[in-house]
Amino acid sequence: MNPRNTVDSGQAAGKIDRCRMVELPEHSDPRGLLTVVEGGKDVDFDIKRAYFIHHVPENVARGAHGHRRLRQLIIAMHGSFEVIVDDGFEKERFVLDHPSRGLYVVPMIWRDMVNFTPDAVGLWLVSEPYDESEYYRDYAEFLRDARASR
Ligand code: T46
């Protein structure tokens, strides 16, 4: 685990203060920058899946869901967007606007992605294969479970 970025797992999953910006290791030389994300080192999970979101129309929000088990690192590869995380008690807004900084999000967090610039490309590195049954799509159901788990 990179000591600058240590992110831990376990009991406190679902608390908003476990969601944080992670500085990714950059390798700079006259040819430019190379940024690395290594599962189990820069993030505390094995990366099982990657997906990216782009060409989001103006004023369109994405997300509006939570995950029961999934951990993720969200990176704005180009352009910028904002992620609002919500643990059922508190909310926090993060601006993602640099490809060497990612937002680490633990399970049991509701998230909304807003204010995508027209050129935004977001990359999601996640800990689980795609499984729709692992999502919360209903905010009332998420809130009930998130609050019951404290
Ligand atoms: C998240 C945000 C940022 C797949 O078939 N495989 C996949 O791995 C994913 C992520 C999606 N899909 C299909 C399911 C839907 O028919 O792609 C379609 C759009 O997915 P969804 O409605 O889940 O899109 P978002 O923007 O609401 O959420 C997605 C991810 O699901 C979610 O984990 O963090 O992007």
Short mmCIF file of C-alpha atoms and ligand atoms in Angstrom, two decimals:
data_model
loop_
_atom_site.label_atom_id
_atom_site.label_comp_id
_atom_site.label_asym_id
_atom_site.label_seq_id
_atom_site.Cartn_x
_atom_site.Cartn_y
_atom_site.Cartn_z
CA MET A 1 0.00 0.00 0.00
CA ASN A 2 1.36 3.40 -0.90
CA PRO A 3 1.76 5.14 2.50
CA ARG A 4 0.68 8.50 1.07
CA ASN A 5 -2.66 7.07 0.15
CA THR A 6 -3.42 4.36 2.64
CA VAL A 7 -7.10 3.54 2.34
CA ASP A 8 -8.52 0.93 4.63
CA SER A 9 -11.41 -1.45 4.39
CA GLY A 10 -13.75 -3.07 6.84
CA GLN A 11 -15.92 -1.94 9.66
CA ALA A 12 -16.21 1.72 8.83
CA ALA A 13 -17.42 1.13 5.26
CA GLY A 14 -20.34 3.43 4.59
CA LYS A 15 -19.03 6.38 6.59
CA ILE A 16 -18.47 9.44 4.50
CA ASP A 17 -15.08 10.16 6.04
CA ARG A 18 -13.80 6.94 4.43
CA CYS A 19 -14.34 8.50 1.01
CA ARG A 20 -11.31 10.53 0.08
CA MET A 21 -9.14 11.91 -2.66
CA VAL A 22 -6.14 9.73 -3.45
CA GLU A 23 -2.96 11.11 -5.05
CA LEU A 24 -1.78 8.59 -7.62
CA PRO A 25 1.94 8.02 -8.28
CA GLU A 26 3.13 10.03 -11.26
CA HIS A 27 6.25 9.35 -13.29
CA SER A 28 7.37 12.51 -14.98
CA ASP A 29 10.09 12.85 -17.59
CA PRO A 30 10.60 14.91 -20.73
CA ARG A 31 8.14 12.61 -22.56
CA GLY A 32 5.29 13.60 -20.25
CA LEU A 33 3.57 12.03 -17.26
CA LEU A 34 2.68 8.43 -16.58
CA THR A 35 0.21 7.78 -13.75
CA VAL A 36 -0.15 4.35 -12.15
CA VAL A 37 -2.98 2.64 -10.27
CA GLU A 38 -2.12 -0.75 -8.87
CA GLY A 39 -4.78 -2.90 -7.19
CA GLY A 40 -3.88 -3.78 -3.59
CA LYS A 41 -1.32 -0.97 -3.49
CA ASP A 42 -2.77 2.36 -4.54
CA VAL A 43 -6.27 1.11 -3.75
CA ASP A 44 -7.20 -1.51 -1.14
CA PHE A 45 -8.92 -3.84 -3.61
CA ASP A 46 -8.17 -5.99 -6.62
CA ILE A 47 -9.41 -4.21 -9.71
CA LYS A 48 -12.01 -6.53 -11.25
CA ARG A 49 -13.58 -4.15 -13.77
CA ALA A 50 -13.05 -0.79 -15.42
CA TYR A 51 -15.57 1.36 -17.25
CA PHE A 52 -15.57 4.91 -18.47
CA ILE A 53 -18.23 7.53 -19.05
CA HIS A 54 -17.98 10.25 -21.68
CA HIS A 55 -20.12 12.43 -23.95
CA VAL A 56 -22.44 13.28 -21.06
CA PRO A 57 -24.92 15.91 -22.33
CA GLU A 58 -24.99 19.30 -20.63
CA ASN A 59 -26.92 19.44 -17.32
CA VAL A 60 -27.32 15.66 -17.17
CA ALA A 61 -26.59 13.86 -13.89
CA ARG A 62 -25.56 10.23 -13.59
CA GLY A 63 -25.30 7.87 -10.66
CA ALA A 64 -28.23 8.11 -8.22
CA HIS A 65 -27.40 4.75 -6.72
CA GLY A 66 -25.44 3.04 -3.98
CA HIS A 67 -23.48 -0.19 -3.82
CA ARG A 68 -23.75 -2.87 -1.16
CA ARG A 69 -20.22 -4.28 -1.56
CA LEU A 70 -18.42 -2.46 -4.33
CA ARG A 71 -15.41 -0.20 -3.72
CA GLN A 72 -14.28 2.12 -6.44
CA LEU A 73 -11.74 4.69 -7.50
CA ILE A 74 -13.12 7.42 -9.75
CA ILE A 75 -10.75 9.44 -11.93
CA ALA A 76 -11.45 12.33 -14.29
CA MET A 77 -9.16 11.36 -17.17
CA HIS A 78 -10.10 14.54 -19.05
CA GLY A 79 -12.28 17.55 -18.28
CA SER A 80 -14.04 17.61 -14.93
CA PHE A 81 -17.15 16.58 -13.03
CA GLU A 82 -18.34 16.48 -9.43
CA VAL A 83 -19.29 13.55 -7.25
CA ILE A 84 -21.65 14.00 -4.31
CA VAL A 85 -21.30 11.19 -1.77
CA ASP A 86 -23.95 10.56 0.88
CA ASP A 87 -23.76 7.99 3.71
CA GLY A 88 -27.36 8.49 4.83
CA PHE A 89 -26.33 11.05 7.45
CA GLU A 90 -23.98 13.45 5.71
CA LYS A 91 -23.12 14.53 2.17
CA GLU A 92 -19.87 15.77 0.66
CA ARG A 93 -19.08 17.12 -2.79
CA PHE A 94 -15.77 16.37 -4.52
CA VAL A 95 -14.50 18.04 -7.69
CA LEU A 96 -12.60 15.65 -9.97
CA ASP A 97 -10.48 17.53 -12.46
CA HIS A 98 -7.07 15.86 -12.67
CA PRO A 99 -6.04 12.42 -14.02
CA SER A 100 -3.55 11.83 -11.19
CA ARG A 101 -6.10 12.28 -8.40
CA GLY A 102 -8.90 9.80 -7.78
CA LEU A 103 -11.88 9.67 -5.45
CA TYR A 104 -11.98 6.46 -3.42
CA VAL A 105 -15.54 5.45 -2.48
CA VAL A 106 -16.43 2.70 -0.01
CA PRO A 107 -19.60 0.54 -0.04
CA MET A 108 -22.94 1.82 1.35
CA ILE A 109 -22.54 5.31 -0.09
CA TRP A 110 -25.14 6.92 -2.33
CA ARG A 111 -23.50 8.90 -5.15
CA ASP A 112 -24.53 11.43 -7.75
CA MET A 113 -22.29 12.67 -10.55
CA VAL A 114 -23.04 16.19 -11.81
CA ASN A 115 -21.59 19.13 -13.72
CA PHE A 116 -19.75 17.13 -16.38
CA THR A 117 -17.84 19.41 -18.71
CA PRO A 118 -18.50 18.59 -22.39
CA ASP A 119 -15.01 17.08 -22.71
CA ALA A 120 -15.20 15.02 -19.50
CA VAL A 121 -14.06 11.40 -19.54
CA GLY A 122 -14.47 9.59 -16.22
CA LEU A 123 -12.78 6.29 -15.44
CA TRP A 124 -14.14 3.93 -12.77
CA LEU A 125 -11.90 1.18 -11.36
CA VAL A 126 -13.99 -1.15 -9.23
CA SER A 127 -13.71 -4.14 -6.93
CA GLU A 128 -16.58 -6.31 -8.22
CA PRO A 129 -17.89 -7.74 -11.47
CA TYR A 130 -21.12 -6.18 -12.74
CA ASP A 131 -24.09 -7.39 -10.66
CA GLU A 132 -27.30 -5.39 -10.71
CA SER A 133 -28.51 -7.06 -7.48
CA GLU A 134 -25.60 -5.37 -5.69
CA TYR A 135 -26.99 -1.87 -6.43
CA TYR A 136 -29.35 0.28 -4.43
CA ARG A 137 -31.44 2.17 -6.98
CA ASP A 138 -34.07 3.30 -4.48
CA TYR A 139 -32.94 6.08 -2.14
CA ALA A 140 -35.48 5.22 0.58
CA GLU A 141 -34.25 1.63 0.68
CA PHE A 142 -30.62 2.80 0.80
CA LEU A 143 -31.39 5.23 3.62
CA ARG A 144 -33.18 2.57 5.66
CA ASP A 145 -30.24 0.12 5.39
CA ALA A 146 -27.51 2.76 5.80
CA ARG A 147 -29.11 4.10 8.96
CA ALA A 148 -29.86 0.64 10.37
CA SER A 149 -26.20 -0.34 10.03
CA ARG A 150 -25.00 2.31 12.56
C1 T46 B 1 -21.34 3.96 -11.31
C2 T46 B 1 -21.59 4.99 -12.36
C3 T46 B 1 -20.57 6.03 -12.45
C4 T46 B 1 -23.11 -2.96 -17.93
O1 T46 B 1 -23.64 -3.75 -18.72
N1 T46 B 1 -21.92 -3.28 -17.32
C5 T46 B 1 -21.31 -2.45 -16.46
O2 T46 B 1 -20.22 -2.78 -15.94
C6 T46 B 1 -21.94 -1.19 -16.14
C7 T46 B 1 -21.31 -0.24 -15.17
C8 T46 B 1 -23.12 -0.89 -16.75
N2 T46 B 1 -23.69 -1.76 -17.63
C9 T46 B 1 -24.94 -1.37 -18.31
C10 T46 B 1 -26.16 -1.36 -17.41
C11 T46 B 1 -27.02 -0.27 -18.02
O3 T46 B 1 -27.83 -0.84 -19.02
O4 T46 B 1 -24.80 -0.04 -18.80
C12 T46 B 1 -26.03 0.66 -18.69
C13 T46 B 1 -25.83 1.96 -17.91
O5 T46 B 1 -25.45 1.64 -16.57
P1 T46 B 1 -26.02 2.45 -15.32
O6 T46 B 1 -27.44 2.77 -15.54
O7 T46 B 1 -25.67 1.63 -14.09
O8 T46 B 1 -25.18 3.80 -15.42
P2 T46 B 1 -24.92 4.83 -14.23
O9 T46 B 1 -24.24 6.01 -14.79
O10 T46 B 1 -26.17 5.06 -13.45
O11 T46 B 1 -23.94 4.06 -13.25
C14 T46 B 1 -22.72 3.51 -13.71
C15 T46 B 1 -22.31 2.31 -12.85
O12 T46 B 1 -23.36 1.35 -12.90
C16 T46 B 1 -22.09 2.70 -11.43
O13 T46 B 1 -21.47 1.66 -10.71
O14 T46 B 1 -20.66 4.17 -10.34
O15 T46 B 1 -21.74 4.47 -13.65
#
